[in-house]
Coordinates of N, CA and C and ligand atoms in Angstrom, one line a residue:
X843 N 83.9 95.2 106.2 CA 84.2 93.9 105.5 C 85.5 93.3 106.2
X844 N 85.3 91.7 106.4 CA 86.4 91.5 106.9 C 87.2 90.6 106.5
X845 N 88.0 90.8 106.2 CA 89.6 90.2 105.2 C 90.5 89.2 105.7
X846 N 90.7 88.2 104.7 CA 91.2 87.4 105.3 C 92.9 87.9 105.9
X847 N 93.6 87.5 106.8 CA 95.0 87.5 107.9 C 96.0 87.7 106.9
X848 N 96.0 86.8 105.8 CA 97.0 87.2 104.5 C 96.5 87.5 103.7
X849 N 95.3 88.4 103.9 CA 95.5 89.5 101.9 C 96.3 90.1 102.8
X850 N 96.7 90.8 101.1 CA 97.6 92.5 101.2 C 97.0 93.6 102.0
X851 N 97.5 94.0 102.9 CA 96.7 95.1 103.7 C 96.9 96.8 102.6
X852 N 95.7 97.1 101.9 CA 96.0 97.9 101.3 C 96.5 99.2 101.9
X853 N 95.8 99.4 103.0 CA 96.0 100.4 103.4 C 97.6 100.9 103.8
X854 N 98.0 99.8 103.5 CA 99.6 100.1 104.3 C 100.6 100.5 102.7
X855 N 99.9 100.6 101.8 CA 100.6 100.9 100.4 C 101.7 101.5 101.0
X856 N 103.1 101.1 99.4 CA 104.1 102.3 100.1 C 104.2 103.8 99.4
X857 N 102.9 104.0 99.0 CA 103.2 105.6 98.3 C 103.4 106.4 98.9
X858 N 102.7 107.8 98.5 CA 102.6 109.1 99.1 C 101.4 109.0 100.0
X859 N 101.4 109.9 101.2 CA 100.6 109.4 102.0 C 99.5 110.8 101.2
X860 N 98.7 110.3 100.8 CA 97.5 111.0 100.1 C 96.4 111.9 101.0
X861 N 96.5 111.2 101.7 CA 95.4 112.0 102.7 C 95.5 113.6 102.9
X862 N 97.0 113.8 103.0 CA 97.4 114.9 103.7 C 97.4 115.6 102.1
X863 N 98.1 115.1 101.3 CA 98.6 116.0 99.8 C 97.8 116.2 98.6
X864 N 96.5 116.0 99.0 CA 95.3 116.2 97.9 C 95.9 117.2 96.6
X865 N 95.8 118.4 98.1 CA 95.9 120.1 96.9 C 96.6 120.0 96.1
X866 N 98.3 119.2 96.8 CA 99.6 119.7 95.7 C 99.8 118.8 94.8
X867 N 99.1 117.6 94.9 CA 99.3 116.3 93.9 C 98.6 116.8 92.8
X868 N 97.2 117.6 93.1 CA 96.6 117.6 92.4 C 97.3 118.8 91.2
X869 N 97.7 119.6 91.9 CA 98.6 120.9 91.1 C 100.0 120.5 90.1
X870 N 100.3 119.7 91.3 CA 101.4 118.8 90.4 C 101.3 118.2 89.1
X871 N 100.1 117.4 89.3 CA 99.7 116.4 88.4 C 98.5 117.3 87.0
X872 N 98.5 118.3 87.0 CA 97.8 119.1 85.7 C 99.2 120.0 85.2
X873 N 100.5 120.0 86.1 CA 101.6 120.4 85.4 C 102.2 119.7 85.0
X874 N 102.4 118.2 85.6 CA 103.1 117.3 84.9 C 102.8 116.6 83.9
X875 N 101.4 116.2 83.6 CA 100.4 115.5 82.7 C 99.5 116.5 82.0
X876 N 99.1 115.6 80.8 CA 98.3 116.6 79.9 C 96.8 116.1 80.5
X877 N 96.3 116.0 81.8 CA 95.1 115.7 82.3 C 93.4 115.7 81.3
X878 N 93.9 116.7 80.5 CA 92.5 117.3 79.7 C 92.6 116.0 78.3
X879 N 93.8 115.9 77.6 CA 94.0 115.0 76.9 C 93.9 113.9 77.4
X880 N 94.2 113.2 78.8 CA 94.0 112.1 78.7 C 92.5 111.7 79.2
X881 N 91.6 112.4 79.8 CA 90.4 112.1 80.0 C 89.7 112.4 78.9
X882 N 89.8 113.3 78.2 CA 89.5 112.5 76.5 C 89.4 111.8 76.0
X883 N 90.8 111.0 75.7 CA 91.4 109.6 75.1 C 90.0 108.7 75.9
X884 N 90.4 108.9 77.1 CA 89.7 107.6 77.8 C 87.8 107.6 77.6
X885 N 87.4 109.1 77.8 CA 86.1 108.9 76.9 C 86.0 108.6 75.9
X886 N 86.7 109.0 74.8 CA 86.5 108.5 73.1 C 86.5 107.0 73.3
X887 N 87.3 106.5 74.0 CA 87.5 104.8 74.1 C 86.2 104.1 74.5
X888 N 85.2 105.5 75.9 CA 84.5 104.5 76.5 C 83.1 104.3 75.6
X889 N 83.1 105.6 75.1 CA 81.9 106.2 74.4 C 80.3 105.9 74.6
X890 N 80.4 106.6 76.2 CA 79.5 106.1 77.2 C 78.2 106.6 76.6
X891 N 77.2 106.1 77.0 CA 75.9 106.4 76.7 C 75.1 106.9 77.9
X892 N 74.0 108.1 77.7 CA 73.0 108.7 79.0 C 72.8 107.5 79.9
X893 N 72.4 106.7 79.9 CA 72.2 105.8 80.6 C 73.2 104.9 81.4
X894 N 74.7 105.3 81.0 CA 75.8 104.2 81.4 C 76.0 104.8 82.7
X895 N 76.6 103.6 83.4 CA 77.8 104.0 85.1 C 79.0 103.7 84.8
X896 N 79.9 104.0 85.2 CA 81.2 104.0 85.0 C 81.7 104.0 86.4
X897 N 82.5 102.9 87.0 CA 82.9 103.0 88.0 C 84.9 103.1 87.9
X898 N 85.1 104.5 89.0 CA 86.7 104.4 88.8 C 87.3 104.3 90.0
X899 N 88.4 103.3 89.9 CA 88.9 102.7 91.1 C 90.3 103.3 91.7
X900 N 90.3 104.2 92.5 CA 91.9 104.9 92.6 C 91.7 106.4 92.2
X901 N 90.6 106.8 92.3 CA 90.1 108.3 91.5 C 91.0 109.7 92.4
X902 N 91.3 109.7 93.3 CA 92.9 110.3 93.5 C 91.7 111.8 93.7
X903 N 91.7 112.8 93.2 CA 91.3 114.5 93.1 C 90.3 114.0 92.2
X904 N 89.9 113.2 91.4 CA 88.6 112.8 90.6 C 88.3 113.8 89.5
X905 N 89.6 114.0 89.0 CA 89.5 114.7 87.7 C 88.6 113.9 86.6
X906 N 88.7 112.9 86.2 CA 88.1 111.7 85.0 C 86.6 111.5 85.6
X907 N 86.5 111.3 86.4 CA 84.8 111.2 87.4 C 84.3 111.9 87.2
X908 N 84.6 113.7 87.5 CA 83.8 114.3 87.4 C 84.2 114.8 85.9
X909 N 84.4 114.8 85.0 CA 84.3 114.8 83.4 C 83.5 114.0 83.2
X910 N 83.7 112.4 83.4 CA 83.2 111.4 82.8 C 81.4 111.4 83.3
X911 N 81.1 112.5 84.9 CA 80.2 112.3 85.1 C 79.2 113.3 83.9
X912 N 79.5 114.3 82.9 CA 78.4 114.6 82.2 C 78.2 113.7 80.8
X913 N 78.6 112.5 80.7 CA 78.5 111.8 79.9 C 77.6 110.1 80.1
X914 N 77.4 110.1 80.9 CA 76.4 109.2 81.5 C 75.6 109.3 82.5
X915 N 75.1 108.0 83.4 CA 74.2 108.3 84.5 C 74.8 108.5 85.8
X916 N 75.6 107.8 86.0 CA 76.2 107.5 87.3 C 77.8 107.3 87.2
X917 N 78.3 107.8 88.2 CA 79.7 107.5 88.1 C 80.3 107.2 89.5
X918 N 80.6 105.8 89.8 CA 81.1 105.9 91.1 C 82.7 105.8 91.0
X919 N 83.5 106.9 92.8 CA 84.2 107.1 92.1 C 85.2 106.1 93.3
X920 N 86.1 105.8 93.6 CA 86.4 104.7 94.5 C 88.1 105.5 94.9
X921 N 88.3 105.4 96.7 CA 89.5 105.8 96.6 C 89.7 104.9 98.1
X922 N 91.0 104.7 98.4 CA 91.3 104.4 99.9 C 91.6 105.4 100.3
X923 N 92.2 106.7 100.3 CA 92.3 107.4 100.5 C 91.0 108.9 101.2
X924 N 90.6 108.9 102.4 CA 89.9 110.0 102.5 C 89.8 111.8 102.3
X925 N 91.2 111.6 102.7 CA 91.6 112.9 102.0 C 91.6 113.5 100.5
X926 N 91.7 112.1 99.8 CA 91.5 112.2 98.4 C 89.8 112.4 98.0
X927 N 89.5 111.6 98.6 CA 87.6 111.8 98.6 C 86.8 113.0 98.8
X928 N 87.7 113.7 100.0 CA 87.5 115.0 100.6 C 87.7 116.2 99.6
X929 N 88.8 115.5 98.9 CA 89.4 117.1 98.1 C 88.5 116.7 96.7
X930 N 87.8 115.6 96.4 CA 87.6 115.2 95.4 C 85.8 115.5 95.0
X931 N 85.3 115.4 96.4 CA 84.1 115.5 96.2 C 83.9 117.0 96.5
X932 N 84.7 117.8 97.0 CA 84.7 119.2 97.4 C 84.6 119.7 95.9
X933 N 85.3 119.2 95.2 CA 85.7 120.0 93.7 C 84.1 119.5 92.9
X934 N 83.8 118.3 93.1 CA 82.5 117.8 92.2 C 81.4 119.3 92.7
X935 N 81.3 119.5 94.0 CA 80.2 120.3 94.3 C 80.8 121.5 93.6
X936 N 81.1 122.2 93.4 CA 82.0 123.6 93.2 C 81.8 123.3 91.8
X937 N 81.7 122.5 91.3 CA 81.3 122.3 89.7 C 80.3 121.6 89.3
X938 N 79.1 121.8 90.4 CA 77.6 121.4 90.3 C 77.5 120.1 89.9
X939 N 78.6 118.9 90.0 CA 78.5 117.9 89.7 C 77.5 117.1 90.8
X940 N 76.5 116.1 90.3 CA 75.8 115.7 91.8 C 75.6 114.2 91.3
X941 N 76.2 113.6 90.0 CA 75.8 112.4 90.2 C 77.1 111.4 90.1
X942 N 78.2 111.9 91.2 CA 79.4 110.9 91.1 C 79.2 110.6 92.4
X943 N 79.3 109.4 93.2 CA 79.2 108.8 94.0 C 80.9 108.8 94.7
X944 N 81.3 109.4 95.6 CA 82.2 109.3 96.2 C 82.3 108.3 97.4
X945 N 83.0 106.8 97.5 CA 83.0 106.3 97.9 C 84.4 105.2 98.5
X946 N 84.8 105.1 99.8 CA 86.0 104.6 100.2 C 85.7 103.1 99.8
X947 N 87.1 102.6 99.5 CA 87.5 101.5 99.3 C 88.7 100.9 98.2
X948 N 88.9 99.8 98.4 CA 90.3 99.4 97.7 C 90.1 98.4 96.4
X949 N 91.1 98.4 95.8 CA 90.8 98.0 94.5 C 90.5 95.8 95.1
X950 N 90.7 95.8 96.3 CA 90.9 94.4 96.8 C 89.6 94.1 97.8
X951 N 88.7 95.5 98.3 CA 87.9 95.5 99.1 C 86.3 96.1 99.1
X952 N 86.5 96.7 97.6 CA 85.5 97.6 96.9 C 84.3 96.4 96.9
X953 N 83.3 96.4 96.8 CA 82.3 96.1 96.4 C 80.8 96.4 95.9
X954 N 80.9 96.1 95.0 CA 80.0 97.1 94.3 C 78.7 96.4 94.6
X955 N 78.3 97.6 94.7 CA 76.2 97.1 95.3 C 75.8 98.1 94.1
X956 N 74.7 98.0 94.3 CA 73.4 98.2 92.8 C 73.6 98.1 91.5
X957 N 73.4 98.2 90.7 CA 73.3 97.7 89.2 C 74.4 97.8 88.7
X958 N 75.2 96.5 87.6 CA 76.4 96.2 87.4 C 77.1 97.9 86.4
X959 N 77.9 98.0 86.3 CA 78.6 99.2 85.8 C 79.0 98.4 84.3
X960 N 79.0 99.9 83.6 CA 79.6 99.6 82.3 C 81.1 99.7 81.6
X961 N 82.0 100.3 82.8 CA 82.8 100.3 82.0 C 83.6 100.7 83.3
X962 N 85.1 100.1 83.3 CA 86.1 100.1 84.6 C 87.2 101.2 84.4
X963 N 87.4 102.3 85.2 CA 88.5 102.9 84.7 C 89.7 103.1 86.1
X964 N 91.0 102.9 85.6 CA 91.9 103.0 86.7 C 93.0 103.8 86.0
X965 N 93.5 104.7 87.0 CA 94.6 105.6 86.4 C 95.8 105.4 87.5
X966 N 96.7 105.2 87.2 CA 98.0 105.6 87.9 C 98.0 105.6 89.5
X967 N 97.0 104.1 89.7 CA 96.7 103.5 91.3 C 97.3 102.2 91.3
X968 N 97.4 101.2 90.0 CA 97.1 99.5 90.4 C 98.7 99.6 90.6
X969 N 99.7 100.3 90.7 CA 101.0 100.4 91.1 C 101.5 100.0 92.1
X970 N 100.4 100.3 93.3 CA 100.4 100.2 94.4 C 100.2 98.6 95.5
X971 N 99.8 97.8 93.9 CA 99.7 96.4 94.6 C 100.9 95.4 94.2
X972 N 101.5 94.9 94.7 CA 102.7 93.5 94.9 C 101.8 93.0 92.9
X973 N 102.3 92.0 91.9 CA 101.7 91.9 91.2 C 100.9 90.9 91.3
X974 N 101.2 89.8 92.4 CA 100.1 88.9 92.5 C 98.6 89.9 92.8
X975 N 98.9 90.6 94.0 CA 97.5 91.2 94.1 C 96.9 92.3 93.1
X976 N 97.8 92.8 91.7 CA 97.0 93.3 90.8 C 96.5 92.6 90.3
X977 N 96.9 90.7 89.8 CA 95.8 89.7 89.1 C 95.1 89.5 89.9
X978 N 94.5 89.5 91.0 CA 93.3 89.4 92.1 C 92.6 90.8 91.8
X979 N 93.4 92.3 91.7 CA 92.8 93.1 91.4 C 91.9 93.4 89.6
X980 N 92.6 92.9 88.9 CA 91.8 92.6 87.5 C 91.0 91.8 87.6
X981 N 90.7 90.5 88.2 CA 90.2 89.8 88.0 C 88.8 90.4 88.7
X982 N 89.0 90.6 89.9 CA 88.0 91.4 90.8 C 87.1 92.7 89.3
X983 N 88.0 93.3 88.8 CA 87.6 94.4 88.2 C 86.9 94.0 86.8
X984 N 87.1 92.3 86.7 CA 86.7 91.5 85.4 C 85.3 91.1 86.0
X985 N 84.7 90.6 87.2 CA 83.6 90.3 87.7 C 82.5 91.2 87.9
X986 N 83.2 92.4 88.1 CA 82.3 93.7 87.4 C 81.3 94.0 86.6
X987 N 82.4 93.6 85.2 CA 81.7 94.0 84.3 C 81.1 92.9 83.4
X988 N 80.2 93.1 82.6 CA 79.3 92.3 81.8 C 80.0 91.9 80.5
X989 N 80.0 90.9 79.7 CA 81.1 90.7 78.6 C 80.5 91.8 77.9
X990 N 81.5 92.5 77.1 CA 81.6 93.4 76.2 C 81.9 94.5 76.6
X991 N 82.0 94.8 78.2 CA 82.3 96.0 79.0 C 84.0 96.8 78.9
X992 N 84.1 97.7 79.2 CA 84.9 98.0 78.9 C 86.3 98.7 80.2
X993 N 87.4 98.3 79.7 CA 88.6 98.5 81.0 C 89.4 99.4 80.1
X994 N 89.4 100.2 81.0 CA 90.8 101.5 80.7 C 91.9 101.4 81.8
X995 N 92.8 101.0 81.6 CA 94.2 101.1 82.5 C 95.2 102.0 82.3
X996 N 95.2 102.5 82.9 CA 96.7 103.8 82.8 C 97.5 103.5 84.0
X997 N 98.9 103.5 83.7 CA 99.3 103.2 85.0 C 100.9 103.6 84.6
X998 N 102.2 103.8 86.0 CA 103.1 103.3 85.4 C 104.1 102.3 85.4
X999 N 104.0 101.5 84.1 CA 104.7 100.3 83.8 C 105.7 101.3 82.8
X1000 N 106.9 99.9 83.1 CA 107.9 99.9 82.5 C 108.1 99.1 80.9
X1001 N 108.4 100.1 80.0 CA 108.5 99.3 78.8 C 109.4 99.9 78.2
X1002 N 111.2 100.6 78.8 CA 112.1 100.7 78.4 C 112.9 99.4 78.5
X1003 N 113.9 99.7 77.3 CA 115.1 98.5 77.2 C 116.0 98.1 79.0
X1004 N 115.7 96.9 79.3 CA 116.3 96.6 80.2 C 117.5 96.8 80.3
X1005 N 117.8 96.1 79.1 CA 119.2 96.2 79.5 C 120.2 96.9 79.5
X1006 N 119.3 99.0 79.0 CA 119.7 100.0 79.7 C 119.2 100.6 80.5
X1007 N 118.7 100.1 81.8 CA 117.8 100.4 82.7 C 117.9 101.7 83.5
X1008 N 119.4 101.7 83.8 CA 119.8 102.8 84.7 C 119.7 104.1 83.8
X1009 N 120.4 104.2 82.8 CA 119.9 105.3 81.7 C 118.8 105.4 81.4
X1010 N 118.1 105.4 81.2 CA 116.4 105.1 80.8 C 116.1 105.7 82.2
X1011 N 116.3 105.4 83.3 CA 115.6 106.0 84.7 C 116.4 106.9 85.0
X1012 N 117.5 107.2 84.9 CA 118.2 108.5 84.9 C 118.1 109.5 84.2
X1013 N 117.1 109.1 82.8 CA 117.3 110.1 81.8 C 115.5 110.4 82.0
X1014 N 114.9 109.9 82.9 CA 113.3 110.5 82.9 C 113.2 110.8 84.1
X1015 N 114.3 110.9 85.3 CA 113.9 111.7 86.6 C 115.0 113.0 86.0
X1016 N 116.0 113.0 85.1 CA 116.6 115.0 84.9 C 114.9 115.3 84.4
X1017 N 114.9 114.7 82.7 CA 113.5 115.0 82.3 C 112.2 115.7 83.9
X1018 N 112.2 114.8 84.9 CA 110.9 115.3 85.8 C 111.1 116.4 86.4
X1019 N 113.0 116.7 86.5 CA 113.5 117.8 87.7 C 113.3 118.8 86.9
X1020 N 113.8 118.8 85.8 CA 113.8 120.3 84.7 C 112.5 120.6 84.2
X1021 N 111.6 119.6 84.5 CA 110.2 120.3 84.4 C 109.2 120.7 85.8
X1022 N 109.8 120.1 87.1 CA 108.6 120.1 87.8 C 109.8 120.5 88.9
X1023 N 111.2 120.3 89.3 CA 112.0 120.9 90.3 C 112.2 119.6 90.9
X1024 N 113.4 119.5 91.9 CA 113.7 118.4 92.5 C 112.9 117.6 93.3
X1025 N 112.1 118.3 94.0 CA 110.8 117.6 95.3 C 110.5 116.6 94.0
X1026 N 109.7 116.9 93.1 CA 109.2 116.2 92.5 C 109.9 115.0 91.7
X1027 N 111.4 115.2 91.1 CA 111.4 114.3 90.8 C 112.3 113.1 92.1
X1028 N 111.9 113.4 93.1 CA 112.7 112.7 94.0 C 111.8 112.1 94.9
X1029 N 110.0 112.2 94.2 CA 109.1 111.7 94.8 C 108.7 110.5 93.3
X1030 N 109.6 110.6 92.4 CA 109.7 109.7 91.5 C 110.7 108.2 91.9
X1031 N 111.8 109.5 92.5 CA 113.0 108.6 92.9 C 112.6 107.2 93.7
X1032 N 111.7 107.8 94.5 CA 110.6 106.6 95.8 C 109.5 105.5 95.2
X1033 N 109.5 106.6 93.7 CA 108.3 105.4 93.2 C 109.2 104.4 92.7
X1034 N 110.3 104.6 92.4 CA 111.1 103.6 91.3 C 111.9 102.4 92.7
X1035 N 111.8 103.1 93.5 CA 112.6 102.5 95.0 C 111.6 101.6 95.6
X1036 N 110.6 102.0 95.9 CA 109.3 101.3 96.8 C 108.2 101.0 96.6
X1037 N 107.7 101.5 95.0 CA 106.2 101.1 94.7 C 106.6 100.0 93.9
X1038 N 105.3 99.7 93.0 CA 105.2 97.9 93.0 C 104.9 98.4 91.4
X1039 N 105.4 99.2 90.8 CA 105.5 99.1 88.9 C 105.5 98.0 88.3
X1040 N 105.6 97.3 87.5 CA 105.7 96.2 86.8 C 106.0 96.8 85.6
X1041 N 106.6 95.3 84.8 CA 106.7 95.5 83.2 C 105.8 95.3 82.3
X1042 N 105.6 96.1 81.3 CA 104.5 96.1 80.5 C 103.9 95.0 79.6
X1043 N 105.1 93.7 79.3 CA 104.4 92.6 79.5 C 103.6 92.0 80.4
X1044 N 104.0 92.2 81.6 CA 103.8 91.4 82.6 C 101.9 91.9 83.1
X1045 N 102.3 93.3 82.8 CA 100.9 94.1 83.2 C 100.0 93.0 81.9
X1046 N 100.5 93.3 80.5 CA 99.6 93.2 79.5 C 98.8 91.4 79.7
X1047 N 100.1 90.8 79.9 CA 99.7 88.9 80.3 C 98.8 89.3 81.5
X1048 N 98.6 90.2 82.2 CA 97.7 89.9 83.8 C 96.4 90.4 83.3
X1049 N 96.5 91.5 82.6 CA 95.0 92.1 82.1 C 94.4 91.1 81.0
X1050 N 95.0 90.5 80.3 CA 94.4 89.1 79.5 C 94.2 87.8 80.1
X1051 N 94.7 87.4 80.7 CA 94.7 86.3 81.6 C 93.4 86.9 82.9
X1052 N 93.1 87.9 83.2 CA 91.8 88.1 84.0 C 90.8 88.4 82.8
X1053 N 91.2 88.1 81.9 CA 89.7 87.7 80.7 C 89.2 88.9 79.9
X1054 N 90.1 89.8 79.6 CA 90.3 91.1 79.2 C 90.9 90.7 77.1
X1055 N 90.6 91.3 76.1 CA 91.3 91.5 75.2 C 92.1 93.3 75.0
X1056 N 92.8 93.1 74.8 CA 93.2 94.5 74.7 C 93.3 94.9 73.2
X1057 N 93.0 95.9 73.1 CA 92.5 96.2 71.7 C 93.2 97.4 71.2
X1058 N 94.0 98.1 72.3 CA 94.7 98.9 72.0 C 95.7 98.7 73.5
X1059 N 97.3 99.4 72.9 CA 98.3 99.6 74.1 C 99.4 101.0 73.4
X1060 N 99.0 101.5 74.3 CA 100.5 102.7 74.6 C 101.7 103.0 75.6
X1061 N 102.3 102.9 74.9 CA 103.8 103.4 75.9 C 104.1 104.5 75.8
X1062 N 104.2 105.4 76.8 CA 104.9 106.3 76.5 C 106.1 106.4 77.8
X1063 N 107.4 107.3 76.9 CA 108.5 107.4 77.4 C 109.0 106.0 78.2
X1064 N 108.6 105.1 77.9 CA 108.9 103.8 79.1 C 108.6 104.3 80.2
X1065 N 107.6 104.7 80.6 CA 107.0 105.0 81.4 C 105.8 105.0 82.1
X1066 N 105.1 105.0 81.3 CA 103.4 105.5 81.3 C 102.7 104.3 79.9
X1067 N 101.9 103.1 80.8 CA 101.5 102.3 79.9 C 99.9 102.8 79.9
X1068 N 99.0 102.6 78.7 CA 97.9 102.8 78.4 C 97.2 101.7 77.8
X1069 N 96.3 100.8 78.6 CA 95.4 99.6 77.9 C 94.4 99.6 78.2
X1070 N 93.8 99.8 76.7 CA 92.6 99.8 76.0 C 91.5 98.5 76.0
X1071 N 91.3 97.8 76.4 CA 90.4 96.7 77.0 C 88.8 96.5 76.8
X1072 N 88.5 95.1 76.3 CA 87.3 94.9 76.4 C 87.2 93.6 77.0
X1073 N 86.3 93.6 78.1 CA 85.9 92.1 78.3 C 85.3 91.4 77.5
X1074 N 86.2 90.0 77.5 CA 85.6 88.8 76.7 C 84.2 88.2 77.6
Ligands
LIG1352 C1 98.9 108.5 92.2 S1 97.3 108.7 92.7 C2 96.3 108.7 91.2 C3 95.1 109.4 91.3 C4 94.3 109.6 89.9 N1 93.7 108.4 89.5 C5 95.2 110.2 88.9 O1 95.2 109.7 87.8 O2 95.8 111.2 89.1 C6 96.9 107.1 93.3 C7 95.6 107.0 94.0 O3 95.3 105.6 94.3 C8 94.8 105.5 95.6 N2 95.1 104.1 96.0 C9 96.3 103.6 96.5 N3 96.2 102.3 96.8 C10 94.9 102.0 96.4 C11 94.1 100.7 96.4 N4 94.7 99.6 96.9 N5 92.9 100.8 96.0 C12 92.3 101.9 95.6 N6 92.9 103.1 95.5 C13 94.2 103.1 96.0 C14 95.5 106.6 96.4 O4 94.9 106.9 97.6 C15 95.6 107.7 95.4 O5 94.4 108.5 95.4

């Protein structure tokens, strides 16, 4: 596909370079998160039917994909990342999973061919776009789906008091060190430095304004926003 001179070049995000850290992100991320709880939550929400697809955009190790894959028909699972795809579809086979579609592409570049999907899920990826290009990315992720369809967003936005900002971020990277050790919370230190977080207003006006109602929202720790979404 070929992009116009000024989009966002995704591939140049400033995160973790993913390709190479499949294994340990993934290790990281079932110690740091309650993983089993939250692909839960997000099924109870989607309350998919044999017949449904579910497409997830940013699927990282494809923990939620391949869960979400014994609950409907199809699940495609979307990453820019190959290394992530690699470690992701390696795990689907090893757990006899055969109907998630592992497939490259960006939340700005994705496009979906065969029959429209029912329900959009993105976890702790839309971080990675400037915010103009997350409302190009909702809106994209709103043309998807059919009215009534359904968007899960997990991501991390900020919805602590600003105007104790430095306390509030100082008081959840000791919190990350004393649970996960310094590497990790100093690969927090970079997200708060270099990635493209927003505020949880700002998130909540972008996912409504791309034609979304949100019908449920969670915060936790000012850190970790959760919206519950239905297209209008
Ligand atoms: C922090 S990981 C999250 C993975 C998984 N969703 C989770 O909840 O653990 C972010 C993922 O988003 C992917 N990513 C980064 N920028 C992206 C983009 N523009 N479009 C799609 N995926 C992207 C990365 O390759 C990585 O796999």
């Amino acid at each position: 596909m070929t992009v116009p001179v000024w989009q966002y070049q995704e591939s140049d995000h400033p995160g973790a370079d993913f390709d190479s850290l499949a294994e340990i992100y993934d290790r990281n991320m079932q110690k740091f998160r309650d993983i089993e709880g939250e692909v839960r939550e997000i099924l109870d929400f989607l309350d998919l039917s044999p017949d449904q697809s579910v497409l997830e955009i940013g699927t990282g190790t494809g923990e939620f994909a391949i869960a979400a894959s014994g609950y409907c028909a199809r699940v495609y699972a979307v990453d820019l990342s190959a290394g992530m795809l690699r470690y992701a579809a390696k795990k689907a086979r090893v757990r006899g999973v055969s109907n998630v579609e592992f497939l490259p592409g960006g939340f700005l570049t994705y496009n979906h061919q065969g029959a429209p999907v029912d329900a959009v899920v993105t976890q702790v990826a839309l971080h990675h776009l400037p915010d103009f290009w997350k409302q190009i990315a909702l809106l994209r992720m709103a043309e998807m789906l059919p009215a009534g369809g359904k968007l899960f967003l997990r991501d991390v936005v900020y919805s602590f008091d600003l105007k104790c900002y430095e306390s509030s971020l100082n008081g959840y990277l000791a919190r990350a060190r004393e649970k996960m050790g310094p590497k990790f919370s100093q690969s927090i230190e970079a997200h708060v430095k270099r990635e493209y977080s927003t505020l949880d207003w700002i998130m909540r006006g972008m996912i409504e304004r791309a034609g979304f109602d949100v019908v449920r929202e969670e915060q936790k720790e000012g850190f970790l926003g959760s919206y519950f979404c239905i297209k209008r």
